[in-house]
Coordinates of C-alpha atoms and ligand atoms in Angstrom, one line a residue:
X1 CA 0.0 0.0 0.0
X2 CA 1.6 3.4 -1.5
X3 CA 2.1 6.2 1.2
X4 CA 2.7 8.3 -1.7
X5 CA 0.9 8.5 -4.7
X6 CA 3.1 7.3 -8.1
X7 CA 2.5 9.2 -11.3
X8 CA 4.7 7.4 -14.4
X9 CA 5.8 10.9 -16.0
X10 CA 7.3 9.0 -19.4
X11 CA 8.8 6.1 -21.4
X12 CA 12.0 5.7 -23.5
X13 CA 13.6 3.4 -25.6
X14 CA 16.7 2.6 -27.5
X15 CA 16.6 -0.4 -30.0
X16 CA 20.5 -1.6 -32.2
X17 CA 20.2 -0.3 -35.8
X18 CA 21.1 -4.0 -37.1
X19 CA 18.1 -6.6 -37.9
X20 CA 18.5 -9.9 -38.3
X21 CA 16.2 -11.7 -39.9
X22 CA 15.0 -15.8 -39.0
X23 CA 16.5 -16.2 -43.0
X24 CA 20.0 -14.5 -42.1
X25 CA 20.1 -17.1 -39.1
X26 CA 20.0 -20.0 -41.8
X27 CA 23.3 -18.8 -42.6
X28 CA 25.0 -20.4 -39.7
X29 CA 22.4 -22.6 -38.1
X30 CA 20.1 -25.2 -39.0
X31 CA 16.9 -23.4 -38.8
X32 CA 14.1 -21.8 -40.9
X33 CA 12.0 -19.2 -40.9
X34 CA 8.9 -21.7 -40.4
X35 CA 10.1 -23.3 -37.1
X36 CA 10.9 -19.9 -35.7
X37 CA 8.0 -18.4 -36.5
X38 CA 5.4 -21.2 -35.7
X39 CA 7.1 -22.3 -32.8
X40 CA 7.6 -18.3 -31.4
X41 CA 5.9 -15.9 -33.3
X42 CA 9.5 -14.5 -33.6
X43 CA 10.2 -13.0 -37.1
X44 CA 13.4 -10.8 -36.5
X45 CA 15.6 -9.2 -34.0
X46 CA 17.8 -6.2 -33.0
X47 CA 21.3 -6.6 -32.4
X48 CA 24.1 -4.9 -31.1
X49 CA 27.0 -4.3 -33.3
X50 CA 30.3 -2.0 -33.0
X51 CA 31.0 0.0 -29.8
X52 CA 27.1 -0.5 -29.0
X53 CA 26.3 -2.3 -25.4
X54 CA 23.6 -2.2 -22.9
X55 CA 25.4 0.9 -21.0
X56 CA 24.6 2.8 -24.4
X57 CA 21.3 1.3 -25.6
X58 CA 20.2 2.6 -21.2
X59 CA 21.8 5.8 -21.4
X60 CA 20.0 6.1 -24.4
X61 CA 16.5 5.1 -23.1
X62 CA 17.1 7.2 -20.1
X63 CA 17.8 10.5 -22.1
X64 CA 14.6 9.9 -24.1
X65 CA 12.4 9.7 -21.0
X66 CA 13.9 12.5 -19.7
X67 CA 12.9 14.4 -22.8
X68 CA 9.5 13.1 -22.6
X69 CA 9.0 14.1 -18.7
X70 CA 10.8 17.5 -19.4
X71 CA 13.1 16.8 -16.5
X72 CA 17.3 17.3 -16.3
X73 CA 19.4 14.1 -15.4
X74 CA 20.2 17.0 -12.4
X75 CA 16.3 16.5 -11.4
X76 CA 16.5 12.2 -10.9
X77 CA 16.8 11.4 -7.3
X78 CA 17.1 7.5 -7.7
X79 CA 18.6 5.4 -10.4
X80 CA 17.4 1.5 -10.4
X81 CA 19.1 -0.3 -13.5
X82 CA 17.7 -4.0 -14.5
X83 CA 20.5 -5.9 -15.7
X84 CA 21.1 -9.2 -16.4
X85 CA 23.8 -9.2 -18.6
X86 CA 25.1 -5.8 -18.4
X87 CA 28.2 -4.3 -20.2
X88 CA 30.2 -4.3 -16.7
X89 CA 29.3 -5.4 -13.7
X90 CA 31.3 -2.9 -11.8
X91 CA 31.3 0.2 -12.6
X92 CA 27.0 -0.5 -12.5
X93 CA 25.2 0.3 -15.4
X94 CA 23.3 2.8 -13.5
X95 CA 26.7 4.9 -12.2
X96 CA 27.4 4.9 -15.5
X97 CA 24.0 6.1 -16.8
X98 CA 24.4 8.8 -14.0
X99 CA 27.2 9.8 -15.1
X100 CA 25.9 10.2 -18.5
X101 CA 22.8 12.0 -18.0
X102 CA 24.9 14.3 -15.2
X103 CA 22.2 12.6 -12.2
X104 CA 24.9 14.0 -9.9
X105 CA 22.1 14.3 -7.0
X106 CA 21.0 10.3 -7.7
X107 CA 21.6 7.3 -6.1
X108 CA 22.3 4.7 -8.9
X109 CA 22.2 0.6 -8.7
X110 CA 21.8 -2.0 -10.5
X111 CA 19.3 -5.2 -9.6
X112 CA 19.5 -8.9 -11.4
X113 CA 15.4 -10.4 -12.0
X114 CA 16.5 -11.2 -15.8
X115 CA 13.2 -10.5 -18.1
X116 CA 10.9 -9.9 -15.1
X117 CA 13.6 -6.9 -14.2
X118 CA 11.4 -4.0 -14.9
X119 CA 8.2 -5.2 -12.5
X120 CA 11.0 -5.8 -10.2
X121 CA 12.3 -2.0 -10.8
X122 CA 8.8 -0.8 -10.7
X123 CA 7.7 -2.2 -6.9
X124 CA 11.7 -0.8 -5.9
X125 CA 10.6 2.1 -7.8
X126 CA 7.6 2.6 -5.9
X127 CA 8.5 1.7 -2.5
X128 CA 10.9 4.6 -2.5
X129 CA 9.0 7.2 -3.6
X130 CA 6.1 5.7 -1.5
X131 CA 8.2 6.1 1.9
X132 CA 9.0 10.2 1.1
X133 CA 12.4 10.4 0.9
X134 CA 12.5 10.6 -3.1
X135 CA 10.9 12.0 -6.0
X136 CA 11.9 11.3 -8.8
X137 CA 13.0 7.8 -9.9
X138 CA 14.1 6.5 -13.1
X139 CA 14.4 3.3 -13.6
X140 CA 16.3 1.3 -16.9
X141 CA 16.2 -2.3 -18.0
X142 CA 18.8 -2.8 -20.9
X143 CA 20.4 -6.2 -22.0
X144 CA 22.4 -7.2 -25.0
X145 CA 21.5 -11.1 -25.1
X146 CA 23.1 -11.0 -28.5
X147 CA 26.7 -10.9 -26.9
X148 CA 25.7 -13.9 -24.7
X149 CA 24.1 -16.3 -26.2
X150 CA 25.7 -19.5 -27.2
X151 CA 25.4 -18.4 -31.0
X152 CA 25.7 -22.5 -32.1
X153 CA 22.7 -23.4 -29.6
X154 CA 19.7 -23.5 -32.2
X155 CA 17.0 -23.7 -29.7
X156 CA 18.0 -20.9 -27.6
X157 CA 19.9 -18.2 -29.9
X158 CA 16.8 -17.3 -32.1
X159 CA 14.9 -16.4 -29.1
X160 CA 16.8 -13.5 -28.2
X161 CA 17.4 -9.6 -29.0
X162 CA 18.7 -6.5 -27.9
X163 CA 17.2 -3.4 -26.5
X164 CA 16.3 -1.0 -23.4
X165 CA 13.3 0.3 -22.2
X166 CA 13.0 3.0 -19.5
X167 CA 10.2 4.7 -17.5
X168 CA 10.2 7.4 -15.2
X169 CA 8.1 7.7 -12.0
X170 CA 7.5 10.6 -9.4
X171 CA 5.4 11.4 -6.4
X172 CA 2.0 12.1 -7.9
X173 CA 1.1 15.7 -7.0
X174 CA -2.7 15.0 -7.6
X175 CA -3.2 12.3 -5.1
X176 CA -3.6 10.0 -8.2
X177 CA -2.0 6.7 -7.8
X178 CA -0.5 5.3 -11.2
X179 CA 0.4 1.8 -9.9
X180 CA -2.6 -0.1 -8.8
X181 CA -0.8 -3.5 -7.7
X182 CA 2.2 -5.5 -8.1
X183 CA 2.9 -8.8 -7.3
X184 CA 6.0 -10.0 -8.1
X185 CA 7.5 -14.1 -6.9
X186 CA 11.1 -15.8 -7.4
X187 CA 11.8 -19.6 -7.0
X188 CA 15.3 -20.3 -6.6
X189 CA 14.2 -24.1 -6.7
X190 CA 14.1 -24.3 -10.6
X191 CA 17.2 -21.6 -11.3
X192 CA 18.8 -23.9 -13.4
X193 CA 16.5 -23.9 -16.4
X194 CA 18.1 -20.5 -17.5
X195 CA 21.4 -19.6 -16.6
X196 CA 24.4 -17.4 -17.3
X197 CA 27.4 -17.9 -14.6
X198 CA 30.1 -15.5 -13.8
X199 CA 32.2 -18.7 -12.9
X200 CA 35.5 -17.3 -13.2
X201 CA 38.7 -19.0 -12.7
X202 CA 40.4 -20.1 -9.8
X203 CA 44.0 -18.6 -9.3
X204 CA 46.8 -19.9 -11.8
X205 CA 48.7 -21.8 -8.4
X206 CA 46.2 -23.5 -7.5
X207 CA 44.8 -25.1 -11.4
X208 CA 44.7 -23.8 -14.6
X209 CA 42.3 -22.5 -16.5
X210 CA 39.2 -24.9 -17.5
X211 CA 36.5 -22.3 -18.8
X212 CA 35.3 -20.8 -21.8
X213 CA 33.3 -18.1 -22.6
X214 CA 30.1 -17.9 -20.0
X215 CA 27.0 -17.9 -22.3
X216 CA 23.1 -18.7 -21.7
X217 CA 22.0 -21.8 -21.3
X218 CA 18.2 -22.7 -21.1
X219 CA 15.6 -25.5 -20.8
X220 CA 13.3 -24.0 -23.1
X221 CA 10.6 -26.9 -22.7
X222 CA 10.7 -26.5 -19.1
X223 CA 10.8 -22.7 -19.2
X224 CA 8.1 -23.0 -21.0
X225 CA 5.6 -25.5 -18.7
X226 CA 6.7 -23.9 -15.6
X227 CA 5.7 -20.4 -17.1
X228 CA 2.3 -21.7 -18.4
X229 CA 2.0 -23.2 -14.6
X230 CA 2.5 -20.2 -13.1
X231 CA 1.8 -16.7 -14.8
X232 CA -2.1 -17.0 -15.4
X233 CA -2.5 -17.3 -11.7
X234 CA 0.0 -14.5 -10.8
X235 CA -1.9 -12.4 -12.7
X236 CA -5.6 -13.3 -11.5
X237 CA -4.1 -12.9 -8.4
X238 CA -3.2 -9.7 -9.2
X239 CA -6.2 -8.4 -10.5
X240 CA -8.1 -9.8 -7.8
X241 CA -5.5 -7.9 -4.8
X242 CA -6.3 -4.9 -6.6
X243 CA -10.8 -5.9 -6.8
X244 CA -10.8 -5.9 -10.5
X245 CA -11.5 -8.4 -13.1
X246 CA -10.2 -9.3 -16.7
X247 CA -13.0 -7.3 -18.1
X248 CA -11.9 -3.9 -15.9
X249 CA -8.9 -4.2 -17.9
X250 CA -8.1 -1.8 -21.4
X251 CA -4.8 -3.8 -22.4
X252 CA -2.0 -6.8 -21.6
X253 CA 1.1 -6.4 -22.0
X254 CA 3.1 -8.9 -21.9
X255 CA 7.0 -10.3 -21.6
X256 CA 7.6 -11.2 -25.5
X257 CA 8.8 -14.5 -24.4
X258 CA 7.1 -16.7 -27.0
X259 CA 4.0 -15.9 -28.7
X260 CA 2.1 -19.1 -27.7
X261 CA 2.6 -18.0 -24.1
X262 CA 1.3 -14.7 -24.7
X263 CA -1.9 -16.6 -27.1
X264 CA -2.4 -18.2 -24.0
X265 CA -3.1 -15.6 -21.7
X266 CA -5.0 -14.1 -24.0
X267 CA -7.6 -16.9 -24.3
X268 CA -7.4 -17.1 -20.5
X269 CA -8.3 -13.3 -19.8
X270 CA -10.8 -13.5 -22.7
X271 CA -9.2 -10.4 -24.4
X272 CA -9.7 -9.5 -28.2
X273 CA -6.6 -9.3 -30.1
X274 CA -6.9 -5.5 -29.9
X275 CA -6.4 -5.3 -26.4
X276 CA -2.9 -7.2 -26.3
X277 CA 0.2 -5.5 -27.2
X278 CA 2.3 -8.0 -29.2
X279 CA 5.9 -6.7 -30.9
X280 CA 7.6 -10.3 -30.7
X281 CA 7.5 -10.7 -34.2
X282 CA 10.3 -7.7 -34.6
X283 CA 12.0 -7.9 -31.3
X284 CA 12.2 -11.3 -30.1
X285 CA 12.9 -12.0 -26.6
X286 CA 14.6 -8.6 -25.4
X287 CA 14.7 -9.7 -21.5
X288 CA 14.1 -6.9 -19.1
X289 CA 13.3 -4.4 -21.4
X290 CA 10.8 -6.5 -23.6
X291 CA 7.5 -5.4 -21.2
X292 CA 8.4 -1.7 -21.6
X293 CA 9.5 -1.7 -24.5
X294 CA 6.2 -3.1 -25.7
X295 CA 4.2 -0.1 -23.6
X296 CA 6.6 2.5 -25.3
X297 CA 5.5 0.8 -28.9
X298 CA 2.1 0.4 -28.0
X299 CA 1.7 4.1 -27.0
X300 CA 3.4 5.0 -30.2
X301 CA 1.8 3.2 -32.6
X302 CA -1.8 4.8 -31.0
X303 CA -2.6 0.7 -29.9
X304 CA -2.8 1.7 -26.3
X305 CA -4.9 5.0 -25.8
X306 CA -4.9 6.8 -22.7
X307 CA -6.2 6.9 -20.0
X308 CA -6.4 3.5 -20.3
X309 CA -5.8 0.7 -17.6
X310 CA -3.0 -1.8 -18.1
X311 CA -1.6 -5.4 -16.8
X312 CA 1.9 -6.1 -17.7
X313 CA 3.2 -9.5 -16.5
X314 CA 6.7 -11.1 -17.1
X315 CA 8.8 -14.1 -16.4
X316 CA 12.7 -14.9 -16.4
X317 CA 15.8 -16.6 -15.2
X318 CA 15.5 -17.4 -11.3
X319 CA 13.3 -18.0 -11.6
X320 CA 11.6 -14.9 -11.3
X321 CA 7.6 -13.7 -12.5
X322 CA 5.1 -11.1 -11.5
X323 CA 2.4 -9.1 -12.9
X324 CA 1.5 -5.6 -12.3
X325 CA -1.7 -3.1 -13.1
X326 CA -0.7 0.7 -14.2
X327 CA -2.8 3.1 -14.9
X328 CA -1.7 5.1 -18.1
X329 CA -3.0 9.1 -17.9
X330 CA -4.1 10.8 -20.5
X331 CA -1.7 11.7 -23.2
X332 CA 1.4 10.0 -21.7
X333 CA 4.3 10.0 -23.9
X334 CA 3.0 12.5 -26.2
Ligands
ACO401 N1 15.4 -24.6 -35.6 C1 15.0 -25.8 -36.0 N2 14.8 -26.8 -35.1 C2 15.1 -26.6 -33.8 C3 15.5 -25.3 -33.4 C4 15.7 -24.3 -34.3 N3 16.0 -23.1 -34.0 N4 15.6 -25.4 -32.0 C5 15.3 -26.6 -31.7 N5 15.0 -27.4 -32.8 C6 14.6 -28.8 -32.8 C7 15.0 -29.6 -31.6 O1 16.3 -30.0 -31.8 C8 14.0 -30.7 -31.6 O2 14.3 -31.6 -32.6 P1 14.2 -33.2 -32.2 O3 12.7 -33.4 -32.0 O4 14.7 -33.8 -33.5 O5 15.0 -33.4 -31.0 C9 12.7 -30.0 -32.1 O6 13.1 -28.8 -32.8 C10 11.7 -29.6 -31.0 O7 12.4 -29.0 -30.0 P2 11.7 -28.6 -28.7 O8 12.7 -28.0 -27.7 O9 10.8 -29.7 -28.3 O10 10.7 -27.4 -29.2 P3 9.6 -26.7 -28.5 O11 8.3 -26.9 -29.2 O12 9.6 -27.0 -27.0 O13 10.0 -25.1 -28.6 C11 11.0 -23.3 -27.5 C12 11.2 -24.7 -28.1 C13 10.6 -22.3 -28.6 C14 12.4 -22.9 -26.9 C15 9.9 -23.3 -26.4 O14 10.2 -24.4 -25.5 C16 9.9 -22.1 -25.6 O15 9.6 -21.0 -26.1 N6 10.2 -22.2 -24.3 C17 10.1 -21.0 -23.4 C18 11.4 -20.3 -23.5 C19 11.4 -18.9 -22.9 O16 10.3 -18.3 -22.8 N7 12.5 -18.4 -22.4 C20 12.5 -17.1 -21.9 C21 13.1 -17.1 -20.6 S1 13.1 -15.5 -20.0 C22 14.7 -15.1 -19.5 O17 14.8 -14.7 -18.4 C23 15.9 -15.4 -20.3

């Protein structure tokens, strides 16, 4: 329960200039454009190429919501960064985003939930504004899955893109609170059906190297049943913490996972295809920054209108999920 109202001000984005297309992937694996497709709705991705990372794909989402809240990087009082496989881990992607956008008055960190980051970032988000001690909050969820997937590994390589999302939140001077609910779980029990490990190698004296480079690893099929298992109640649980029903709500958006998850939910909710916010087919999987960078589209493109009343949910490595319902006000983003 907020003890300060949340108003989300604005929502950036920053998406690689190169495309690759299910076709070009044919070109070193043994794929096709029909088992990518059918099996994930997925079409094409973004990637990262040249001096491009997830510090520079945040820094610039972050300058874009600024833009669109009319706020300085001088005016952010907290920086929450979801990362799962940022561009260092040290310095944080945040510092570095502060350091970018000159947030010299900010307090700037990074968090690990993988794709469900940015519900994760949103509750943080909250919480701190909620107990008074900060206004404005930005929060950023970039990852370059490109640089760290196992580019051999058929079944898990075509899943993935690149991009960053970000929104910005602030005390709500109109008593109007922007975040309904948010309910977010983690079960460490099942971690290993996605991982990525910073292993590392022990000291030279003691034995030699053994390790290669660390790259993603996943169980899709089991990714895939526990997430079918689990998300539809998360988010009728959800809905029903906050008293509202499928119907109350004006759009899903979704983690752009796989599209037959997201068909799923759909037929569960009993939503028309007009009220479900689908950009898989051009992004793939883009981890933390897939669910806002799906609201930043859908608000462009004139899908979502405002005000309007939205769920988000997402799932990722942890394994982590959660669902959330925002309010959207009138004209936000415009
Ligand atoms: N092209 C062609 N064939 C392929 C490919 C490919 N890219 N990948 C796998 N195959 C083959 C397999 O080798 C297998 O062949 P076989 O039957 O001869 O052994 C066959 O296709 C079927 O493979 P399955 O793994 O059974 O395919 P499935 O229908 O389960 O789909 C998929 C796989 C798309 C990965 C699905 O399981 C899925 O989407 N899971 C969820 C994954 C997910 O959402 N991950 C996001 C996690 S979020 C995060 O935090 C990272």
């Amino acid at each position: 329960m907020s003890f300060k109202p949340i108003q989300i001000l604005s929502i950036g984005k920053a998406v690689p200039k190169a495309v690759i297309t299910n076709d070009d992937l044919t070109k070193i694996l043994d794929t096709s454009d029909e088992w990518i497709s059918t099996r994930t709705g997925i079409k094409q991705r973004h990637v990262a190429s040249g001096d491009e990372n997830a510090t520079t794909f945040g820094i610039e989402a972050a300058k874009e919501a600024l833009l669109k809240a009319n706020l300085k990087g001088s005016d952010i009082d907290v920086i929450v960064v979801a990362a799962s496989n940022p561009f260092s881990v040290y310095p944080s992607t945040a510092c570095c985003i502060q350091e970018a956008i000159g947030a010299k008055n900010a307090v700037a960190f990074d968090i690990t939930a993988a794709c469900t980051g940015m519900l994760y970032a949103l509750e943080i988000g909250r919480s701190l504004i909620s107990g008074g001690k900060y206004k404005n909050v930005l929060l950023v969820a970039t990852d370059t899955n490109s640089k760290f997937v196992d580019w051999k590994d058929r079944a898990t390589c075509v899943l993935f893109g690149d991009a960053a999302a970000s929104i910005i939140l602030t005390e709500a001077s109109d008593g109007v609170d922007d975040i309904l609910g948010i309910n977010l779980y983690s079960d460490g029990s099942v971690g290993k059906n996605i991982e990525m490990n910073f292993k590392g190698d022990n000291c030279p004296l003691v034995e030699p190297s053994t390790l290669g480079k660390n790259k993603i690893t996943m169980n899709g099929k089991e990714v895939y049943k526990f997430v079918v298992q689990t998300l539809p109640d998360a988010i009728m649980k959800c809905l029903d913490d906050v008293n509202l029903q499928p119907k109350d709500i004006d759009y899903l958006v979704p983690h752009q996972a796989n599209y037959r998850i997201i068909e799923g939910l759909q037929h569960r909710l009993e939503f028309l295809d007009d009220k479900v916010i689908v950009n898989i087919d051009k992004y793939g999987n883009t981890s933390a920054a897939s669910v806002p960078l799906a609201l930043y589209e859908g608000l462009e493109t004139g899908k979502i209108k405002t005000p309007s009343k939205v769920l988000l949910c997402a799932f990722g490595a942890g394994m982590t999920w959660g669902a959330a319902v925002v309010n959207l006000r009138e004209g936000l983003n415009k």
